Short mmCIF file of C-alpha atoms in Angstrom, two decimals:
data_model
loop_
_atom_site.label_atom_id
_atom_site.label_comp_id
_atom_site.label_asym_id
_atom_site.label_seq_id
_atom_site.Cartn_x
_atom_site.Cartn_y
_atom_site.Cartn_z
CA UNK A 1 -151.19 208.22 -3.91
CA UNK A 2 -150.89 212.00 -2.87
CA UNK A 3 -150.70 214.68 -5.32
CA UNK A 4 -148.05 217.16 -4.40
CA UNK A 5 -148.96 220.68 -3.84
CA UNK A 6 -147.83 223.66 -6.13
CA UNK A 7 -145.78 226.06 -4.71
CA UNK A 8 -145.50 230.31 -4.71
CA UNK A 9 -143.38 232.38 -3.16
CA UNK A 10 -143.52 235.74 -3.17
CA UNK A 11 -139.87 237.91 -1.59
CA UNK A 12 -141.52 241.17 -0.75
CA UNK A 13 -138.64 243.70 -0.39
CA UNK A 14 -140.43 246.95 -1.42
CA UNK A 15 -142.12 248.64 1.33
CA UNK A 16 -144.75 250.70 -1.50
CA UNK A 17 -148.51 249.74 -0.41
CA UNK A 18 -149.26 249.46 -4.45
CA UNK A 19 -146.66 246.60 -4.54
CA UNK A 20 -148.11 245.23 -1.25
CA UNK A 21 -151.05 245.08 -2.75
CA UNK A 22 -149.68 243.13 -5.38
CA UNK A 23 -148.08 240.91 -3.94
CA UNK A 24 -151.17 239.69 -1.73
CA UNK A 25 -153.43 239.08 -4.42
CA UNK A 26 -151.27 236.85 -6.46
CA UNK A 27 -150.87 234.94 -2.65
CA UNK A 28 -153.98 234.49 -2.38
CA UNK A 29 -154.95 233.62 -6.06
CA UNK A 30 -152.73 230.53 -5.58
CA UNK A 31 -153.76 229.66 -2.29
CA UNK A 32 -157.22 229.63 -3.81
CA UNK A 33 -155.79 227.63 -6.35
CA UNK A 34 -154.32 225.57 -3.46
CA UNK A 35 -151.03 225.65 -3.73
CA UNK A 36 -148.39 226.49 -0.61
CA UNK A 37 -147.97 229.81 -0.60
CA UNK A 38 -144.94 231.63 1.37
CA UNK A 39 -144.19 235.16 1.35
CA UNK A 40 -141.10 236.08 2.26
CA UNK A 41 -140.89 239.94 3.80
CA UNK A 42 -137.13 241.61 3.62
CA UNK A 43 -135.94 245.19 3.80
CA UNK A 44 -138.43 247.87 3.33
CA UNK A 45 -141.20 244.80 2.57
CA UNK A 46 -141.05 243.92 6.23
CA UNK A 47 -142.57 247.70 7.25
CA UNK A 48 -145.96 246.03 5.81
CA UNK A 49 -146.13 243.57 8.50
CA UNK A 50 -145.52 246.36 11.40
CA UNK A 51 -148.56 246.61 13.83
CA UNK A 52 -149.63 250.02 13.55
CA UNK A 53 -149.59 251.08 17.35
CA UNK A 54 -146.05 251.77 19.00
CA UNK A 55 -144.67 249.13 21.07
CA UNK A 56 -142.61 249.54 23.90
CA UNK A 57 -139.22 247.65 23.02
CA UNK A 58 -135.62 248.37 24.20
CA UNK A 59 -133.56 249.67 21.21
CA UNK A 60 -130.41 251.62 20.57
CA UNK A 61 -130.56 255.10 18.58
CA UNK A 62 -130.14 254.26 15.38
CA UNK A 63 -132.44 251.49 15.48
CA UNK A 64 -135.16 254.20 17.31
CA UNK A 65 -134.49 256.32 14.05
CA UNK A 66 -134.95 253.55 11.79
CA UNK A 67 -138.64 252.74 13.57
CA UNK A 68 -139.41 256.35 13.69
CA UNK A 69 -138.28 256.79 9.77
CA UNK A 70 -140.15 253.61 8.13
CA UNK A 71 -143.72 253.42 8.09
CA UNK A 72 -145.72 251.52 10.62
CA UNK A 73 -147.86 248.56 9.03
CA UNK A 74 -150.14 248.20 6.33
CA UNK A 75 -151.83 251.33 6.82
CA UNK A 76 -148.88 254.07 6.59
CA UNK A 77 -147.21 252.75 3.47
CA UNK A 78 -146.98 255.43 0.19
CA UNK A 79 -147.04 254.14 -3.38
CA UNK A 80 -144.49 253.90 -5.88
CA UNK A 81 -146.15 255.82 -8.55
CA UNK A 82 -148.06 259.07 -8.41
CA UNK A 83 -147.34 259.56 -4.56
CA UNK A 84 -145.66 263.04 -5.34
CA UNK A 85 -149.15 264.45 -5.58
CA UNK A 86 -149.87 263.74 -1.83
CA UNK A 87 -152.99 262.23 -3.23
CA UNK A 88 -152.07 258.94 -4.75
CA UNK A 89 -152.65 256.35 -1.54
CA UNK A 90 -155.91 258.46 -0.70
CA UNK A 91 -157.37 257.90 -4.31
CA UNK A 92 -156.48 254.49 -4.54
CA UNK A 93 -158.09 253.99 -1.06
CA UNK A 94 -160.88 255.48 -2.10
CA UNK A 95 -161.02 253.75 -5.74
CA UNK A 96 -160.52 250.70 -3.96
CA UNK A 97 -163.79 251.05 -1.39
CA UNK A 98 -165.68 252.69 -4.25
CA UNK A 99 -165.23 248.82 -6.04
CA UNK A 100 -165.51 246.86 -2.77
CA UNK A 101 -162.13 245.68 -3.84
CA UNK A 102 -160.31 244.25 -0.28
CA UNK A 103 -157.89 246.81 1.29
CA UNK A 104 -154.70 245.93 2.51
CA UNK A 105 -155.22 244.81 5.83
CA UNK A 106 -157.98 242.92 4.69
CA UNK A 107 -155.66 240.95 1.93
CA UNK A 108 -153.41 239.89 5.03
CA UNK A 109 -155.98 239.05 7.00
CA UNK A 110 -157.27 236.76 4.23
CA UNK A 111 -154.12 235.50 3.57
CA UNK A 112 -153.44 234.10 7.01
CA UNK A 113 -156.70 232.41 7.20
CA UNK A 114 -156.03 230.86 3.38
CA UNK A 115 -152.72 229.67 5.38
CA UNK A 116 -150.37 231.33 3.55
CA UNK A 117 -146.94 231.29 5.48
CA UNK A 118 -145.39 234.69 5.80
CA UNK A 119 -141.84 235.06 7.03
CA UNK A 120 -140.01 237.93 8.55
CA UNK A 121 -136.30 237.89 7.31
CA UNK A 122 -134.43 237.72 10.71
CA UNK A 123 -131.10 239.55 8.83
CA UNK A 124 -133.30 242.65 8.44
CA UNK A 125 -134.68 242.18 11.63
CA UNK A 126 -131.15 242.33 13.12
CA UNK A 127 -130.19 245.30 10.57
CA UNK A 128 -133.13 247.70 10.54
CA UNK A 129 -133.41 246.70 14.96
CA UNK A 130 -137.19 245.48 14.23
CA UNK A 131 -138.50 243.08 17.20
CA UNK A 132 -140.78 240.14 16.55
CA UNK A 133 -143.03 242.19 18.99
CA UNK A 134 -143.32 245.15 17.06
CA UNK A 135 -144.60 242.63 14.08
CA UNK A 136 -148.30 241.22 13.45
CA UNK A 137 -148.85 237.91 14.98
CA UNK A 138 -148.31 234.89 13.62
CA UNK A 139 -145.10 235.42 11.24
CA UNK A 140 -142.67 233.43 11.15
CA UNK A 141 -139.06 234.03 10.88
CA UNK A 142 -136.27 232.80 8.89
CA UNK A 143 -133.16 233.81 6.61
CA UNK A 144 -132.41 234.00 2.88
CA UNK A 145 -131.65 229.76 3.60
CA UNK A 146 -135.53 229.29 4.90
CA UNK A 147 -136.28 231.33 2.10
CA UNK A 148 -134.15 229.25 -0.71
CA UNK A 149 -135.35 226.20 0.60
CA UNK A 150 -139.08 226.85 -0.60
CA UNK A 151 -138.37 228.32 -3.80
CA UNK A 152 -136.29 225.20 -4.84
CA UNK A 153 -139.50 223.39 -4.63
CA UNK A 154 -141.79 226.43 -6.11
CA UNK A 155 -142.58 227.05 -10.11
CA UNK A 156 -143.14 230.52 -9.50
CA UNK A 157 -141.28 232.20 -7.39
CA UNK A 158 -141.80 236.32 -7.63
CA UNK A 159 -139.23 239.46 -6.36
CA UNK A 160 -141.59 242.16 -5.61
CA UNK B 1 -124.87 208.48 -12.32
CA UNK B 2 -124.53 212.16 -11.84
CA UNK B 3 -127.15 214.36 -10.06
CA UNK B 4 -127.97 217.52 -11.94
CA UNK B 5 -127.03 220.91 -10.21
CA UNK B 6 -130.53 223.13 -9.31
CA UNK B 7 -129.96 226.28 -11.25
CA UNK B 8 -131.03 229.59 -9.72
CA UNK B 9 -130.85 232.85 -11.76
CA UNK B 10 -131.23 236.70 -11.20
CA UNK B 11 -131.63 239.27 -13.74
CA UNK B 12 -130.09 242.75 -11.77
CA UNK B 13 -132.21 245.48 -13.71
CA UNK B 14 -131.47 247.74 -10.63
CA UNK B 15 -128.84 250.56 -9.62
CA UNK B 16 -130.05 250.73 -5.91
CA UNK B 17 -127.41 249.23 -3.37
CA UNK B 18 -130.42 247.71 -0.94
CA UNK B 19 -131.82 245.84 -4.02
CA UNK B 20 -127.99 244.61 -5.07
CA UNK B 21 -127.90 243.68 -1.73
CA UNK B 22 -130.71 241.48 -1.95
CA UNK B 23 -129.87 240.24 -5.08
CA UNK B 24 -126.00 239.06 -3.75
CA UNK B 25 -127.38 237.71 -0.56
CA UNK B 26 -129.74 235.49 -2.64
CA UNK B 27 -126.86 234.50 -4.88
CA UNK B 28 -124.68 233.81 -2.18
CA UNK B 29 -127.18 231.98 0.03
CA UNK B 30 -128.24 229.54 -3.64
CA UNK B 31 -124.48 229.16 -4.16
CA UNK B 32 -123.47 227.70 -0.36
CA UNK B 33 -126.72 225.74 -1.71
CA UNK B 34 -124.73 224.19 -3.90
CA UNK B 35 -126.95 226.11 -7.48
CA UNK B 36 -125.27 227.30 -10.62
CA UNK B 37 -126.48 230.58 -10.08
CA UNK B 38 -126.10 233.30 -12.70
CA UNK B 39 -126.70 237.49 -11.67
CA UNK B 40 -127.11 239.14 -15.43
CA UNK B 41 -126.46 242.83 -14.99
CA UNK B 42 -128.34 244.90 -17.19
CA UNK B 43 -129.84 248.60 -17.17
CA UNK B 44 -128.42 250.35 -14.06
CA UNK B 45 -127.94 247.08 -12.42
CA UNK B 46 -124.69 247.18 -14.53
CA UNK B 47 -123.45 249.84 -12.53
CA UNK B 48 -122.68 247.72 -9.62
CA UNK B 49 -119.98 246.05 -11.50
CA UNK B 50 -118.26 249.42 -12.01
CA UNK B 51 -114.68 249.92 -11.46
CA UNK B 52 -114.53 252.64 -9.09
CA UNK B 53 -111.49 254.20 -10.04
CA UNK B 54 -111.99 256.06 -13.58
CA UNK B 55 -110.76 254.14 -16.43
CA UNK B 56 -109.32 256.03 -19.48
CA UNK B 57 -111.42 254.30 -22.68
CA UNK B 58 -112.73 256.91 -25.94
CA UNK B 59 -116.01 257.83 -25.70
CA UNK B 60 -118.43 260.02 -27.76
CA UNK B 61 -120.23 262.94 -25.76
CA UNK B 62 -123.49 260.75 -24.99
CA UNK B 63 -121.31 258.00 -23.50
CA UNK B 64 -119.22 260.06 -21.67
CA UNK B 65 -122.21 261.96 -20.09
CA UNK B 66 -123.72 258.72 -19.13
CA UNK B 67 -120.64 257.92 -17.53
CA UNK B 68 -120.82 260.72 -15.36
CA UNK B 69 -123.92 260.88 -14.39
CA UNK B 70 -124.34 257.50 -13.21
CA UNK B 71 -122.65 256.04 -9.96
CA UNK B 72 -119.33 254.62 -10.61
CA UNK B 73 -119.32 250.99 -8.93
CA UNK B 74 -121.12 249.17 -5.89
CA UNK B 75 -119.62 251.78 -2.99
CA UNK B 76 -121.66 254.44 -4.91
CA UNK B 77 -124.73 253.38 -5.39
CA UNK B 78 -128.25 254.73 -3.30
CA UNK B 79 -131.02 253.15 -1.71
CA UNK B 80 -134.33 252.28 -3.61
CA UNK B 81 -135.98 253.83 -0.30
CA UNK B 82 -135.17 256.59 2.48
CA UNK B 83 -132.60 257.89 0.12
CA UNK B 84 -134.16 261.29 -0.04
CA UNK B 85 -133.06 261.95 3.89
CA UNK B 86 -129.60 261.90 2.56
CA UNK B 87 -128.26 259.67 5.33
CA UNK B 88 -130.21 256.41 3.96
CA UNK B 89 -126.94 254.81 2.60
CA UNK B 90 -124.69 255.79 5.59
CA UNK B 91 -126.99 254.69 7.88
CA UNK B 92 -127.44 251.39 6.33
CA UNK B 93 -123.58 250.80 6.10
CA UNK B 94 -123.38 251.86 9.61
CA UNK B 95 -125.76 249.12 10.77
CA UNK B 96 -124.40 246.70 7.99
CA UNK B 97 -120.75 247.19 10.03
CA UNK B 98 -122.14 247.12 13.69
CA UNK B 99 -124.12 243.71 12.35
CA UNK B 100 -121.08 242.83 10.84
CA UNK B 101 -122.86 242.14 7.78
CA UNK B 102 -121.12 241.67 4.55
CA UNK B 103 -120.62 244.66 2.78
CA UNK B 104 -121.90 245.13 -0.89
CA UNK B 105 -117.58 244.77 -2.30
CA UNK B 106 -117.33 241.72 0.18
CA UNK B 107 -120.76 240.02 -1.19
CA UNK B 108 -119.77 240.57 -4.39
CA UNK B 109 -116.08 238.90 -3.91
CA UNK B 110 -117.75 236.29 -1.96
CA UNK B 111 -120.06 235.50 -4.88
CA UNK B 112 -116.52 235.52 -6.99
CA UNK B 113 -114.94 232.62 -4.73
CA UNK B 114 -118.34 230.77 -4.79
CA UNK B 115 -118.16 230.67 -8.64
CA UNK B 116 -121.53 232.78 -9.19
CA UNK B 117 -121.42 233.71 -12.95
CA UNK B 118 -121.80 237.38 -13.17
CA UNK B 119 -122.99 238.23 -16.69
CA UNK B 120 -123.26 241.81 -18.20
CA UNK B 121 -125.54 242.46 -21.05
CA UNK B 122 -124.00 243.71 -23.88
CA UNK B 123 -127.14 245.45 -25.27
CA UNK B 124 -126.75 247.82 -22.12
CA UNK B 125 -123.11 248.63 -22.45
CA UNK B 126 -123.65 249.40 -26.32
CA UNK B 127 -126.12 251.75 -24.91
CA UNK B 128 -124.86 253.05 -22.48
CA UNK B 129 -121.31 253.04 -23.75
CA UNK B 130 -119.64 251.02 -20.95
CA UNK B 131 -116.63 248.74 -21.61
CA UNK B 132 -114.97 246.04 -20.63
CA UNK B 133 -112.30 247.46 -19.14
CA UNK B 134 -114.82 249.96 -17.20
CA UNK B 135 -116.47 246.71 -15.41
CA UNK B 136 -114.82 244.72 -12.70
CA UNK B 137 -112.35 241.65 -13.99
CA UNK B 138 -113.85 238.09 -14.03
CA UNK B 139 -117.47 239.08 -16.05
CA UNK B 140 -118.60 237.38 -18.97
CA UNK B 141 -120.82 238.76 -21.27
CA UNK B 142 -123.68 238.11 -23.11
CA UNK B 143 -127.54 239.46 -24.66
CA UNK B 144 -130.80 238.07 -23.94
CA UNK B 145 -130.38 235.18 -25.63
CA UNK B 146 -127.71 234.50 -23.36
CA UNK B 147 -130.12 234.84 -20.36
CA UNK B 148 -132.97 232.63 -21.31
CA UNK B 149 -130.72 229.89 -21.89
CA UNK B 150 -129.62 229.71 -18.54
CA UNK B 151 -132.67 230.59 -16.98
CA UNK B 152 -135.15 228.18 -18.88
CA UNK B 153 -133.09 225.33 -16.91
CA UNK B 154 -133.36 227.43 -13.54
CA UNK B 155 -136.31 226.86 -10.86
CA UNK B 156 -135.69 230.23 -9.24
CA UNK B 157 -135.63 233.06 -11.81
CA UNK B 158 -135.80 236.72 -10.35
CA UNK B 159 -136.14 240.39 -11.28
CA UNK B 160 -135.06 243.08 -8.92
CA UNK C 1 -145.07 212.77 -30.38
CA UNK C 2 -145.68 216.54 -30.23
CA UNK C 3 -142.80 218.58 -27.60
CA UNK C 4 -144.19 220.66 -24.99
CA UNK C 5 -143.54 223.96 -25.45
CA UNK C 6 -141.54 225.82 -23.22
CA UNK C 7 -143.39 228.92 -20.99
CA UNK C 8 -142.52 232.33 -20.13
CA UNK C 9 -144.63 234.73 -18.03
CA UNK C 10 -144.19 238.36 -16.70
CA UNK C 11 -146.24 240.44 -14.61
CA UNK C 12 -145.47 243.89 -16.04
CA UNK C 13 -146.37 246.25 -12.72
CA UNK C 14 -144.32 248.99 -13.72
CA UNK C 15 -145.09 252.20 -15.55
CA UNK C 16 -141.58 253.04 -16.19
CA UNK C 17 -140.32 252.83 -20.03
CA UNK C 18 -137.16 251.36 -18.92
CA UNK C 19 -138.93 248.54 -17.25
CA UNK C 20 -141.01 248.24 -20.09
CA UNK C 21 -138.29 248.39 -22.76
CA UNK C 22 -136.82 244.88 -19.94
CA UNK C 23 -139.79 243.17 -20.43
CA UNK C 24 -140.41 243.22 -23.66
CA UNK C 25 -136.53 242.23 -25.18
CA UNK C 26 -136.91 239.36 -22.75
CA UNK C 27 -140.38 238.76 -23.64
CA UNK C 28 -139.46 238.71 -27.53
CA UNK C 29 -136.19 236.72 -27.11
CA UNK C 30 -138.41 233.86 -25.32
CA UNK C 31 -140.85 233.80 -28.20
CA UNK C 32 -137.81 233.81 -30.81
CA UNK C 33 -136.95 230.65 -28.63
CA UNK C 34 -139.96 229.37 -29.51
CA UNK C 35 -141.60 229.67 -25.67
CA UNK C 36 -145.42 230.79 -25.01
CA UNK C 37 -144.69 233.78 -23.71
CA UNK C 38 -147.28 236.18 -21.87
CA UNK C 39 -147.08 239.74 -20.59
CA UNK C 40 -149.86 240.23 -17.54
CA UNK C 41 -149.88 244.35 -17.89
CA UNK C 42 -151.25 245.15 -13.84
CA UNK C 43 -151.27 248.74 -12.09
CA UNK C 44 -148.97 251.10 -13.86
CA UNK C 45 -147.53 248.29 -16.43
CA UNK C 46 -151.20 249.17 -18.27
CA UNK C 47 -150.13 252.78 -19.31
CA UNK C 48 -147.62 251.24 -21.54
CA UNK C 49 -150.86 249.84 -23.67
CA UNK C 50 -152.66 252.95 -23.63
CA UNK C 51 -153.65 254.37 -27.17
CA UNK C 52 -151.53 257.81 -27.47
CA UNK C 53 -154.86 259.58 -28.85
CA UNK C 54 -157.56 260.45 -26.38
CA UNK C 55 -160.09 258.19 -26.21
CA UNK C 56 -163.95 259.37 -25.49
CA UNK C 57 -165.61 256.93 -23.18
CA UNK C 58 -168.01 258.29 -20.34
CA UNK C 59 -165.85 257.70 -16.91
CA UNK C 60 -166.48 259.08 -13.20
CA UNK C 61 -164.69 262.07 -12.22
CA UNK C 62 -161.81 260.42 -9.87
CA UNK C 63 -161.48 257.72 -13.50
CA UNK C 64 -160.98 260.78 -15.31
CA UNK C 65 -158.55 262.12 -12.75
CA UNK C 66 -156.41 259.28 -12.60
CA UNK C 67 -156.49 259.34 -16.60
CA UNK C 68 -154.92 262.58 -16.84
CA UNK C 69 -152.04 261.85 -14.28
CA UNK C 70 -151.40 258.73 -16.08
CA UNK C 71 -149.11 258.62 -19.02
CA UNK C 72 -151.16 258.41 -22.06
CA UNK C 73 -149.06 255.05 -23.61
CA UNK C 74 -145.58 253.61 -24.38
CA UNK C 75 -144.55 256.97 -25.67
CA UNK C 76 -144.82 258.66 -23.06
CA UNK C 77 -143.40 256.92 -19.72
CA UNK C 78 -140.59 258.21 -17.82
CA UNK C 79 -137.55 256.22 -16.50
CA UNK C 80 -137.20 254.53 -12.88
CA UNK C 81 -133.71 256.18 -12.71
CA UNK C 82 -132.01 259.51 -13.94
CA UNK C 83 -135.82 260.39 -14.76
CA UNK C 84 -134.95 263.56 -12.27
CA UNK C 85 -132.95 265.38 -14.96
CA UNK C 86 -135.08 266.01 -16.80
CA UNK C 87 -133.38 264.60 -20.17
CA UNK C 88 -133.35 260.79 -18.80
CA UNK C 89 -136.36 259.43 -21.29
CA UNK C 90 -134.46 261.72 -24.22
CA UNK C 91 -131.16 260.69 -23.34
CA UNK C 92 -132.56 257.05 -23.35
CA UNK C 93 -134.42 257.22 -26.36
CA UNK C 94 -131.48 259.26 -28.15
CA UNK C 95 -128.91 256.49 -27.57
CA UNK C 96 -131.30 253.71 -28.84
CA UNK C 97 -132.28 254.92 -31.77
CA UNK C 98 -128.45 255.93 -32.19
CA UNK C 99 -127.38 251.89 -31.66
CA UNK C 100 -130.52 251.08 -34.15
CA UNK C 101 -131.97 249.16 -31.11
CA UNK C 102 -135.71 248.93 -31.39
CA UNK C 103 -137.99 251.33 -29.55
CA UNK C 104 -140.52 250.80 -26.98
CA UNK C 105 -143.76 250.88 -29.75
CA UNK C 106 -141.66 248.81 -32.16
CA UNK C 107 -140.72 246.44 -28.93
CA UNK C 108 -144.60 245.85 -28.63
CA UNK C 109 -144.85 245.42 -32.41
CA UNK C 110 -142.71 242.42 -32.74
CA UNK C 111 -143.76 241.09 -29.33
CA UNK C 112 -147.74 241.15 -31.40
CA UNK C 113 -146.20 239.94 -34.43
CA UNK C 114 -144.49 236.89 -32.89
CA UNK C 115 -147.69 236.14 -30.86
CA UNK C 116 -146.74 237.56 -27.70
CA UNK C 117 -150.37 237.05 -25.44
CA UNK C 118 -150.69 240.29 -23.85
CA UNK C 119 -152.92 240.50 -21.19
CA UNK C 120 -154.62 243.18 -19.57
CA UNK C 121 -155.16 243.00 -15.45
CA UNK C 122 -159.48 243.85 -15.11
CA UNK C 123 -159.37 244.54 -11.69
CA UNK C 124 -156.94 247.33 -12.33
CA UNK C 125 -158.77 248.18 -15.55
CA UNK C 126 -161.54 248.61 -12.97
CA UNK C 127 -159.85 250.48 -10.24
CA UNK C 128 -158.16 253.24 -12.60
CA UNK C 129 -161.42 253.21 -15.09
CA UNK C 130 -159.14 252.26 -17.95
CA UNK C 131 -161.70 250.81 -20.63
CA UNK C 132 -160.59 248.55 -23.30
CA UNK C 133 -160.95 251.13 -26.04
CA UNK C 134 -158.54 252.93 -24.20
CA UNK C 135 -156.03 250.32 -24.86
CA UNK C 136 -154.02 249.41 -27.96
CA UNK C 137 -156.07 246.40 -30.05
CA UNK C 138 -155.32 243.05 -30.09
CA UNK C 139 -155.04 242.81 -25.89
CA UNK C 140 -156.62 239.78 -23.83
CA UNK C 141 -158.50 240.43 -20.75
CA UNK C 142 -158.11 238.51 -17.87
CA UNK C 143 -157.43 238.52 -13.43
CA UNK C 144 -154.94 237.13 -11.84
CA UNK C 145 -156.32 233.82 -11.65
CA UNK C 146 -155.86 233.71 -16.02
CA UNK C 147 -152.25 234.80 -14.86
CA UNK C 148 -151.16 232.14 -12.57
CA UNK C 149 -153.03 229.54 -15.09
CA UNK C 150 -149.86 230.42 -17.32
CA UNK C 151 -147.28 230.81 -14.87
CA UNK C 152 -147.90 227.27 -13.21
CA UNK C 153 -146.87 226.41 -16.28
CA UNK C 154 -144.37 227.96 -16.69
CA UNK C 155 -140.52 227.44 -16.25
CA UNK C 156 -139.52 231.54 -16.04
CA UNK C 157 -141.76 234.03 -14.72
CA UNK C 158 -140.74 237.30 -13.61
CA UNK C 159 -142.35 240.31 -11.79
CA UNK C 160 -140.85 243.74 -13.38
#
């Protein structure tokens, strides 16, 4: 007899690093806690998964404008609080190293090796012109259906 | 014997058009699923469901400043990101058209012929003054109470 | 034969008093539905259960920084929309008290009274040096591993 597996998911639409930041440590509290963990990235949530260098893809204007407007990756991303003061991200950077606490990057990094399935939203992807090249490796990608179909099975399911 | 119907269930707390957007695609994509899905509007998220022509109803000062000041029905609303530049919302309904993606109306009738019960929370309107006859036909209405009921039944539950 | 009793949980990440004033009518309608219901206060959701007197505890210079910026408790958060004029949190608090609809401190009153388990996130605690004498009394003290013990468990659980 198998036990089944709890399940998270996690839709990240906001593209704020504090929210990011979130978002991966309750994924990867419950993959500690074993359970199948997807995160689901849509709309300005999908900017966190950006690699930070530019990549050379073939794109129309607007979609150009869109890639030059949004932040690139993990790195660029503002918060949703206190980022009038120019300050915020830098202090909680530095907060963050001052407690050894794991940065951003690092909380995705540890996610994919706790196996936690993140998913680009292709309808984004289409609207926003983003190209599964300009993405980290090892998404994968899927619509609001992909999405449904794990939450059905989830007890808690977050919109972030 | 009958199998029961999954329930899904989204509390709208927000008046930004990307997040409604979000919140209607879920609805839409739970409902071809075959849920009972319930959207309960409440806070600016109420807004959405806006006639957009003005209705003539009495109103004290407060209410009628409200009224004003906040956007008058899903075609109005901003974006929860980028809206600063100005352009964010015409530039997302420009790539919403080229896509031929489902506007924020169309989602919203769509979620109308899929029987999605749209619920508005009458602690808000009191509030915020809005009436019936102010919101778009085909609501129902109900508090909190009204909510949990539906929602302790649900597997997916979200708050955008 | 004893029932199980039904769960709520919510992650309150927000530091707006709108948000707030969401989390706890839902919060206090689950509990007068008889659920265990707990409030996980993380990031900016912990200003809400800051004392409104200044607290003296020795803190860093960057912890004392971030305490200034901070609103000082539930009195004194602003609103996630309309917040620009100015008059939003007036407006807002004008209208409820108008409608005799409870206010934010009187929210987190009953939410004590009916045995509401508020829980304060450590690892933010740590981050922004908020100590627990800088909180209101009567909070638990946990990381997010106490919060997904609860929300396995239970049926709704929300992110606000």
């Amino acid at each position: 007899m198998t036990e089944k597996k709890e399940k998270t998911t996690i839709v990240l639409f906001s593209g704020d690093m504090d929210k990011a930041i979130a978002a991966f440590i309750i994924a990867n509290g419950a993959a500690a806690y074993d359970h199948d963990v997807t995160i689901f990235f849509t709309f300005w949530g999908l900017n966190t998964m950006r690699r930070d260098e530019v990549v050379k893809v073939k794109k129309g204007f607007l979609e150009k404008a869109f890639g030059w407007m949004m932040p690139r990756g993990a790195k660029k991303l503002g918060l949703s609080n206190m980022n009038f003061m120019g300050m915020g991200p830098k202090m909680i950077k530095h907060v963050m190293k001052k407690h050894n606490a794991l940065t951003l990057p690092q909380l995705i990094e540890l996610a994919q090796e706790q196996g936690v399935k993140l998913v680009a939203c292709t309808m984004t992807m289409d609207l926003l012109g983003l190209q599964q090249e300009e993405l980290i490796p090892g998404m994968e990608y899927a619509g609001v259906a992909g999405y449904l179909g794990d939450a059905v099975d989830a007890k808690v399911n977050l919109f972030i």
